[in-house]
Short mmCIF file of C-alpha atoms in Angstrom, two decimals:
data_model
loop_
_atom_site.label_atom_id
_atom_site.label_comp_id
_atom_site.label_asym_id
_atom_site.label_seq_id
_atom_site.Cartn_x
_atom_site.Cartn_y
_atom_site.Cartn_z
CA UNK A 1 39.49 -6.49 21.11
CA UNK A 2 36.64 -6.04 23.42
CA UNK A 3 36.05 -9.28 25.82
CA UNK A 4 32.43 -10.09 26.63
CA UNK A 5 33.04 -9.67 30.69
CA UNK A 6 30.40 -7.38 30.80
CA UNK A 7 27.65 -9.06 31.97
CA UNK A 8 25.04 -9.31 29.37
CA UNK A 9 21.39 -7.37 30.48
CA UNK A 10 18.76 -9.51 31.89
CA UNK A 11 14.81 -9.35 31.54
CA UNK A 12 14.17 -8.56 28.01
CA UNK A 13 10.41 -7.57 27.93
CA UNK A 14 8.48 -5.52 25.63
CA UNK A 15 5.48 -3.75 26.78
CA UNK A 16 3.11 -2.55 24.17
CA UNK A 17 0.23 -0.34 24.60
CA UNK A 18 -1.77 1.01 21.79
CA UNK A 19 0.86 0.09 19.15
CA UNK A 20 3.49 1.84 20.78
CA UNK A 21 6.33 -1.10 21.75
CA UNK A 22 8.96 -0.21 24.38
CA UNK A 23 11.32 -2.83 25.07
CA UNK A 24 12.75 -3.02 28.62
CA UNK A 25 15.74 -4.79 30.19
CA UNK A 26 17.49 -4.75 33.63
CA UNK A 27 20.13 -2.68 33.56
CA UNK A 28 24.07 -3.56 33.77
CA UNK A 29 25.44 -1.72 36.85
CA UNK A 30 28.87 -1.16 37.08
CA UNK A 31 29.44 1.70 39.90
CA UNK A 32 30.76 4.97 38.54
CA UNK A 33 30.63 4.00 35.08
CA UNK A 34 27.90 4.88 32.06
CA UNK A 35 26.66 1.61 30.21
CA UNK A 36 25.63 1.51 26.77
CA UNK A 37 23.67 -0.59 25.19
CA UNK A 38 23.02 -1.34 21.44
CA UNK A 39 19.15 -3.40 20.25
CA UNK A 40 18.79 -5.86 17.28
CA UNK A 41 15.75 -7.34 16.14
CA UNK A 42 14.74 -9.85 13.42
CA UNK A 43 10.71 -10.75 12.07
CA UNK A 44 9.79 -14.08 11.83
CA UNK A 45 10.92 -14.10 8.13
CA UNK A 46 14.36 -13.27 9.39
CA UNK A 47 14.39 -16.50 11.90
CA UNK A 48 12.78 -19.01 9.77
CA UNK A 49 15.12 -18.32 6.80
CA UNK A 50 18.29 -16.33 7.83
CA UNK A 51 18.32 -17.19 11.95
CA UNK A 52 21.48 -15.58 11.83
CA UNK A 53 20.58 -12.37 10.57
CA UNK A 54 19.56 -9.24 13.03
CA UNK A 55 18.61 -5.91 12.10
CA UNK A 56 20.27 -2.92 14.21
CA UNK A 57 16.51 -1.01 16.09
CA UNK A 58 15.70 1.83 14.72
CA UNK A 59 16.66 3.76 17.46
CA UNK A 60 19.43 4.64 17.78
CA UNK A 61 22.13 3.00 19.53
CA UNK A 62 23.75 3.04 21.62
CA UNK A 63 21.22 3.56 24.44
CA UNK A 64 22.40 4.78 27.86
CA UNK A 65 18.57 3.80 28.94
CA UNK A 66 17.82 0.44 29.81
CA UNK A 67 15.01 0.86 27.64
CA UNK A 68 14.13 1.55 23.65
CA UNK A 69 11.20 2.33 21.34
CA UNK A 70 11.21 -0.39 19.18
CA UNK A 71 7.87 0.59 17.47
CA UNK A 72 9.51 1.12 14.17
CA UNK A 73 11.08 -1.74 14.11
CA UNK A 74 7.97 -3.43 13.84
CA UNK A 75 5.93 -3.21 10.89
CA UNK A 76 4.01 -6.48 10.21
CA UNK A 77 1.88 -8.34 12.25
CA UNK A 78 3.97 -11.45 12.60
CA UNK A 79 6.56 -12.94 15.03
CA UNK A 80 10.03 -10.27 16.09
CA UNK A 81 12.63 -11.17 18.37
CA UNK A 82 14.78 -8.81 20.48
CA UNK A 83 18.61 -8.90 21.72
CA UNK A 84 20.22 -6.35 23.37
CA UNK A 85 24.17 -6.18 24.49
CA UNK A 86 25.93 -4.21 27.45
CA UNK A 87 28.97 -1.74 26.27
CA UNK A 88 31.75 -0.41 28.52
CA UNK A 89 34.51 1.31 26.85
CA UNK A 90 35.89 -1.57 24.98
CA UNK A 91 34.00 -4.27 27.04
CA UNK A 92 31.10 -5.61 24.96
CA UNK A 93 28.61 -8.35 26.53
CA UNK A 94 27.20 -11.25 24.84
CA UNK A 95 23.86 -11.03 23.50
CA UNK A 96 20.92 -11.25 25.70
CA UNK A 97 17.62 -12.63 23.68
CA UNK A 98 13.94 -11.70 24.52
CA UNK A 99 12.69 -15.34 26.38
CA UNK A 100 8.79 -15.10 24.47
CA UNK A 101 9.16 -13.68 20.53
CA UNK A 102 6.50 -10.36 20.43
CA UNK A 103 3.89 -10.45 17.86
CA UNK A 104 1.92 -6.58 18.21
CA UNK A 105 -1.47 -8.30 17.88
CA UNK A 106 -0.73 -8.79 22.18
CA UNK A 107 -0.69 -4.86 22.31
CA UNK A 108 -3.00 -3.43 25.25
CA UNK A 109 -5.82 -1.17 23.64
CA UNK A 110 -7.41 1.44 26.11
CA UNK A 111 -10.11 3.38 25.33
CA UNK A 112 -9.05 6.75 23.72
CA UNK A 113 -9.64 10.25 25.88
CA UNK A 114 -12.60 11.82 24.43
CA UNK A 115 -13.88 15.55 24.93
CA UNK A 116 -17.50 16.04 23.57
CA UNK A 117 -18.44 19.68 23.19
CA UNK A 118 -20.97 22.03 21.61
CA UNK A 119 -20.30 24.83 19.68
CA UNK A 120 -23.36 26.57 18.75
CA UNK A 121 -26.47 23.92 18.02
CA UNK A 122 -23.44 21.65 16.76
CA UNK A 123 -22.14 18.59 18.84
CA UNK A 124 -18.46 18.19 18.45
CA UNK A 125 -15.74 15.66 19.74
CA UNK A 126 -11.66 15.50 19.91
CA UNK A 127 -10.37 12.79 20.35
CA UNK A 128 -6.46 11.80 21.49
CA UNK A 129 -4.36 11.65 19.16
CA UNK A 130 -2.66 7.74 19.50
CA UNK A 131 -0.19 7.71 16.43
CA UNK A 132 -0.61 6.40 12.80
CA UNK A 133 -2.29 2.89 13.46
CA UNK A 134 -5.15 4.22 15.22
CA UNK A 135 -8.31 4.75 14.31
CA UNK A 136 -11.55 5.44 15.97
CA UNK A 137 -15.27 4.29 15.81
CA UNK A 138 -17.43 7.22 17.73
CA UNK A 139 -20.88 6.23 18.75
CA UNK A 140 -23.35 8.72 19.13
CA UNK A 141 -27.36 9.58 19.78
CA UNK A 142 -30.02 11.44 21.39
CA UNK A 143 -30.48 10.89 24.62
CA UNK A 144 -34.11 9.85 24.38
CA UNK A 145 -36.31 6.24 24.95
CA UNK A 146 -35.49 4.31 21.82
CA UNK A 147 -32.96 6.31 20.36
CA UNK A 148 -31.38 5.20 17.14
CA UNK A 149 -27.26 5.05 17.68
CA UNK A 150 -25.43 6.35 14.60
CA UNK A 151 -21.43 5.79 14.16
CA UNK A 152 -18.64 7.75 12.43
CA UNK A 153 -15.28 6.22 11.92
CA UNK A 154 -12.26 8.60 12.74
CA UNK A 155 -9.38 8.16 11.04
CA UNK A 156 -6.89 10.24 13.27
CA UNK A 157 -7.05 12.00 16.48
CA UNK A 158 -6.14 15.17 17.96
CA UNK A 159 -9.07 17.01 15.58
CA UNK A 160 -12.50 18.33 16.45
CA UNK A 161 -14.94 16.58 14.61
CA UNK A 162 -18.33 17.54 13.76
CA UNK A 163 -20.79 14.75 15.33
CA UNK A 164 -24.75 16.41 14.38
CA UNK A 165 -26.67 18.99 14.62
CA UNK A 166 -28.23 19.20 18.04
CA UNK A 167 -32.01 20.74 19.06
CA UNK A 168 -32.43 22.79 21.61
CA UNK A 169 -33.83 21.15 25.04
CA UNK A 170 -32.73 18.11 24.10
CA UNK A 171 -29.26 16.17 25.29
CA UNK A 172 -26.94 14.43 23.28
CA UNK A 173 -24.46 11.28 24.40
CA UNK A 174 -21.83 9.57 22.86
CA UNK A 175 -18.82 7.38 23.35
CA UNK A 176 -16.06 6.04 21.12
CA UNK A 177 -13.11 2.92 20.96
CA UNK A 178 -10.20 2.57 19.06
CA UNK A 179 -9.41 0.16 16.45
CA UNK A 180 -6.30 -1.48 14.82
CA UNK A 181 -7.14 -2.74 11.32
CA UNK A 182 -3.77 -4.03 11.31
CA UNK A 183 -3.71 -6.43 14.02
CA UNK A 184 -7.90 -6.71 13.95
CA UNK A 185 -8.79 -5.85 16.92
CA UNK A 186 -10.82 -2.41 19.04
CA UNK A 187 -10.25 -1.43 22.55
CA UNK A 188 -13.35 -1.07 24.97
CA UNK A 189 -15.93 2.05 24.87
CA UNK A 190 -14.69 5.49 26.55
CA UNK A 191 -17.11 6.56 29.18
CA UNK A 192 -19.99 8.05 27.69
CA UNK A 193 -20.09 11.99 27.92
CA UNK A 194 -23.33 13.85 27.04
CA UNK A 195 -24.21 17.57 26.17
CA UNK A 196 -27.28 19.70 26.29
CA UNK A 197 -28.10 22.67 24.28
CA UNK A 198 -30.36 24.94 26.75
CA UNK A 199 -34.17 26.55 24.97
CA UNK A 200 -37.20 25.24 24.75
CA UNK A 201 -37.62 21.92 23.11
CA UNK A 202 -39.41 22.35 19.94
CA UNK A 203 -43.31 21.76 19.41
CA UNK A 204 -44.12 18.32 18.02
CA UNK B 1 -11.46 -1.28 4.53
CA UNK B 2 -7.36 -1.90 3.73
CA UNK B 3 -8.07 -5.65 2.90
CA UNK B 4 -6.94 -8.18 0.56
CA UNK B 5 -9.61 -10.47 -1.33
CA UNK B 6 -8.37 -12.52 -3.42
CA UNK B 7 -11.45 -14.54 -4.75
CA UNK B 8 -12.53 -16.32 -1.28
CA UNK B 9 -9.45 -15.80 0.06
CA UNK B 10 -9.63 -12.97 2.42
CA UNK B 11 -6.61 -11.27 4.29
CA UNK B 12 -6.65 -8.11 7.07
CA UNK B 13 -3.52 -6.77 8.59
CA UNK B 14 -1.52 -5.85 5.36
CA UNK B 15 -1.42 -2.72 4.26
CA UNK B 16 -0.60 -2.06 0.43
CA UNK B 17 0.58 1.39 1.23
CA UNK B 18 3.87 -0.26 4.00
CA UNK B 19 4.66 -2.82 1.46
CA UNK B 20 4.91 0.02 -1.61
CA UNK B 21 7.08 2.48 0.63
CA UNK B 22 9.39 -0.15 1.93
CA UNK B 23 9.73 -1.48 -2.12
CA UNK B 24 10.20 2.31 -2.72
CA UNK B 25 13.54 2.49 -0.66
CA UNK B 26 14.60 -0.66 -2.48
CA UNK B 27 13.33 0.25 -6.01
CA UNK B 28 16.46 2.72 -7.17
CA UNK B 29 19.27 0.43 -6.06
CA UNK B 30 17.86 -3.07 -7.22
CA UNK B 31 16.43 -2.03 -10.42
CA UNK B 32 19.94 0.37 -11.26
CA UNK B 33 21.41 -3.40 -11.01
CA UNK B 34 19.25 -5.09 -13.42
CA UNK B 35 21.18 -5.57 -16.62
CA UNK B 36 18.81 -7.61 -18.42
CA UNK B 37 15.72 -5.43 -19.37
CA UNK B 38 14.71 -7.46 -22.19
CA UNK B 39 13.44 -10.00 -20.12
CA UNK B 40 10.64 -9.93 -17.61
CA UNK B 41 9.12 -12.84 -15.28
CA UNK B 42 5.52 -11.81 -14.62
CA UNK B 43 4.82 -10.78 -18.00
CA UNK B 44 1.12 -8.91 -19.03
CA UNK B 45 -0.41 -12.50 -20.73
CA UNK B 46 0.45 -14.10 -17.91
CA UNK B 47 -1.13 -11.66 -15.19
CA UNK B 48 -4.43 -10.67 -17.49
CA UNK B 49 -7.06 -12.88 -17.42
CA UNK B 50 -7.01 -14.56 -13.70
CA UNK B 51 -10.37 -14.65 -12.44
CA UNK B 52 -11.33 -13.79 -8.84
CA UNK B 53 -11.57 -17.44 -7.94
CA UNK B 54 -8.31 -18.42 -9.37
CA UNK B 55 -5.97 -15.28 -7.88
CA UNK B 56 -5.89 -17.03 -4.59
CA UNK B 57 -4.24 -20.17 -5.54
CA UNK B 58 -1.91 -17.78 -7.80
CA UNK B 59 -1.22 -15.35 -5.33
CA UNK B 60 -0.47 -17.80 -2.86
CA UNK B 61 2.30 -19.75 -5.01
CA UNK B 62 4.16 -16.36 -6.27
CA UNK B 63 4.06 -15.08 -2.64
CA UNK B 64 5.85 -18.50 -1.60
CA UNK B 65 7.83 -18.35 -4.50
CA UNK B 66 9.36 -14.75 -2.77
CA UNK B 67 9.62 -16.06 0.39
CA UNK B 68 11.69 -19.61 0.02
CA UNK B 69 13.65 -18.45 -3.29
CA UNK B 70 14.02 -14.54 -3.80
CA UNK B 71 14.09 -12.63 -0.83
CA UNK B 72 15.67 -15.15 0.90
CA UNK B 73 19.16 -14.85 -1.37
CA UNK B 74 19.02 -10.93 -1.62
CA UNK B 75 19.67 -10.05 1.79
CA UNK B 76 23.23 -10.64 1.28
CA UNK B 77 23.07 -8.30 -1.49
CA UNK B 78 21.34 -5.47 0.80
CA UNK B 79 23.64 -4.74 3.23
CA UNK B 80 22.89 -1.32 4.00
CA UNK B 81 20.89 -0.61 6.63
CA UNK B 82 17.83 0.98 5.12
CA UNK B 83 17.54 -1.56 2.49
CA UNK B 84 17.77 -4.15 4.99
CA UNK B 85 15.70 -2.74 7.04
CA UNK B 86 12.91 -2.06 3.96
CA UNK B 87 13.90 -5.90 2.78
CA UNK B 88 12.70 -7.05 6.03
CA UNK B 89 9.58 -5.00 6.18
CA UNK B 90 8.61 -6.26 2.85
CA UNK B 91 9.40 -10.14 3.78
CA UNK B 92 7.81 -10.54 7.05
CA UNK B 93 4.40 -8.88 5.70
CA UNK B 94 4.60 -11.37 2.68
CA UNK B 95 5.01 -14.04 5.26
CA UNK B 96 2.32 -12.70 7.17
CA UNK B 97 -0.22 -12.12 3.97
CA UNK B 98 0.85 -15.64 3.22
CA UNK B 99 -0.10 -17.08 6.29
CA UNK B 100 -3.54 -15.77 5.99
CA UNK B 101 -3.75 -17.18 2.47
CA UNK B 102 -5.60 -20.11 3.30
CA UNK B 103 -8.12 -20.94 1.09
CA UNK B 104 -11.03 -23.71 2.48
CA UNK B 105 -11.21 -27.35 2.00
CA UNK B 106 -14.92 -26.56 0.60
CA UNK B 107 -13.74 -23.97 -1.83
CA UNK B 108 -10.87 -25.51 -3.37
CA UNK B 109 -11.32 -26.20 -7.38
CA UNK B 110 -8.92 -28.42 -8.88
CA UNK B 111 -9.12 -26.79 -12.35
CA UNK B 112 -8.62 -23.48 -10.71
CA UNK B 113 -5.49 -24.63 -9.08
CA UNK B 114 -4.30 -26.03 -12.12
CA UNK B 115 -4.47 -23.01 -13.94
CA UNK B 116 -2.77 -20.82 -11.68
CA UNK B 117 -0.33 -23.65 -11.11
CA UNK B 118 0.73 -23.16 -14.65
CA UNK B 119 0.84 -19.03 -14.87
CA UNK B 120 3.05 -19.72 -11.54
CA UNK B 121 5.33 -22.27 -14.03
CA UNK B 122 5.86 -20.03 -16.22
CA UNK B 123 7.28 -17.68 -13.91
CA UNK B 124 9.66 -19.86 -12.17
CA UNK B 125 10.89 -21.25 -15.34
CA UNK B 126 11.47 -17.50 -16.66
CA UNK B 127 13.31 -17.27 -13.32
CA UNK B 128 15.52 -20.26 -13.52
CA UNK B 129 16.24 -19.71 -17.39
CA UNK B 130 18.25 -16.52 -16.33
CA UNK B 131 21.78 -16.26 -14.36
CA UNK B 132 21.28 -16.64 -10.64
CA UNK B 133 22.07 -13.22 -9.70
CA UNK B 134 20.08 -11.65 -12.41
CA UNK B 135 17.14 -13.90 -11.63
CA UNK B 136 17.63 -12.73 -7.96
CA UNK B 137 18.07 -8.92 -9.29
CA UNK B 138 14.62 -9.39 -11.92
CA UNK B 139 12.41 -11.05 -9.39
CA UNK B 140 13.00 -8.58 -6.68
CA UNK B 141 12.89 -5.53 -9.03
CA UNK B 142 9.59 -6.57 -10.42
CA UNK B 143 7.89 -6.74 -7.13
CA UNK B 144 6.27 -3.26 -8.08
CA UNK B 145 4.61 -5.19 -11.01
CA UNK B 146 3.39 -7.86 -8.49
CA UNK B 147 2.22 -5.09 -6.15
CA UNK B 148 0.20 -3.08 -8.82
CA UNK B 149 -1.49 -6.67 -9.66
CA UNK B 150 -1.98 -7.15 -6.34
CA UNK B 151 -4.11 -3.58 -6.08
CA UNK B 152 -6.62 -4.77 -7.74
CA UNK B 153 -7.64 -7.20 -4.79
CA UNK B 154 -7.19 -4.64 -2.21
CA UNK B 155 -10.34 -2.85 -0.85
#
């Protein structure tokens, strides 16, 4: 029967950028040897009213990274805590628990990558594609004194979409953010990027 | 869009469509072990007939309801992985839709509350008429019927 003298791991932290949620740990060193390590998690429904109760991660374990993509494991926007144990052959660690529970409304939103293109007298932009959660409000105009912004909301990324129809002589701007209806919140504006269809502007 | 309004009560963050797929990957197993079809707790008289202003205060009871004495008990009961797994997915967006469920001092109605208070009665005491397991087995398998209710308030 394995004896916890395996140290457990040390420095549970999950870093979470656009919805994606990698949890991290020191690793257990033991020289010349492979460690493996298995991830549990509960929600906050699981520690309120079964504290005893942990969930084996989604990914699968065990893990011969000190690391694991626990984004499945989290699908509501409440409290989850982590543990993670150390594996040697028989050797098993005790349990190591993340210090801070993780709710995903702390994930880090960056602005998506955005290519704005023409094709034709058409104004087109791809955006990123950031997984399932994401979605994307795209602001766009002419780039002209007083010009009237218009918005289109994305629902994925990684497609061309069709912004307007563009005039020639004329130059057309526009910049987009993601957003998270699940945890309620939008990342900053991309840079704005701008295109120009070449002619003669038209006669007023 | 993907939000719950239940009368005044307003919720973001849930989506309809994760807590129907992770009932779906319960549905088979829990309502293959419900032995007493005769009998259902959130029957169609009770359900019909809530107005907008009362489905927060009846929402928010049922959803409690789950939490503290249904959901609670079954995870013994699903102990493989997926379904424990789905169970969890389920609970912890219940807890977080009933979090959100706050309705304001100014807007509360004591008649309203009354009403639903009553509905919500007549579910529990549906529930606690039947064996514990089977109650357990019911409540859980009819949390389909709950969802579909629940639609309704979902933009």
């Amino acid at each position: 029967d394995g004896v916890a003298v395996l140290p457990a791991p040390q420095n549970l932290s999950v870093h979470s950028t656009n919805m994606k949620h990698i949890l991290t740990w020191s690793p257990v060193v033991v020289p010349g040897q492979t460690i493996y390590y298995s991830v549990q998690y509960q929600g906050e429904y699981e520690s309120l009213y079964l504290s005893h109760m942990w969930i084996p991660s989604h990914w699968d374990s065990p893990i011969a990274k000190p690391e694991c993509d626990v984004t499945d494991d989290i699908t509501a926007t409440v409290w989850y805590n982590f543990r993670v144990s150390a594996t040697l052959g028989s050797q098993t660690s005790a349990w190591s628990i993340l210090e801070h529970p993780f709710n995903r409304n702390s994930t880090v939103l960056t602005p998506p990558k955005t290519e704005v293109t023409k094709d034709g007298s058409h104004m087109v932009i791809e955006l990123e594609d950031l997984g399932p959660h994401l979605e994307f409000n795209v602001v766009y105009w002419r780039s002209e004194p007083d010009a009237e912004e218009r918005s289109k909301l994305i629902k994925n990324g990684g497609i061309s979409v069709h912004l307007q129809t563009m005039e020639p002589g004329a130059k057309y701007c526009a910049k987009a953010q993601t957003l998270v209806k699940a945890i309620e919140r939008r990342s900053a504006f991309s840079r704005v990027e701008c295109v120009e269809v070449e002619g003669e502007a038209l006669p007023l | 869009g993907q939000e719950f309004q239940f009368g005044f009560c307003h919720v973001q963050g849930v989506k309809l469509q994760v807590l129907r797929k992770a009932f779906g990957t319960l549905r088979d197993t829990v309502q293959a072990q419900d032995n007493t079809t005769s009998v259902r707790l959130l029957r169609k008289e009770i359900l019909q007939n809530i107005s907008d202003a009362e489905s927060c205060y009846f929402i928010r009871a049922l959803l409690k309801f789950y939490l503290k004495a249904v959901f609670r008990n079954y995870y013994r009961q699903a102990s493989e992985l997926r379904l424990r797994r789905a169970l969890s997915t389920l609970t912890n967006n219940f807890l977080a839709l009933a979090s959100a469920l706050q309705p304001r001092e100014e807007d509360k109605v004591f008649s309203l509350a009354e009403s639903a208070r009553r509905r919500f009665l007549q579910v529990q005491g549906a529930f606690q008429q039947l064996d514990v397991e089977a109650a357990l087995i019911k409540a859980i398998g009819e949390v389909d019927i709950l969802l579909t209710w629940m639609e309704k308030y979902y933009q």
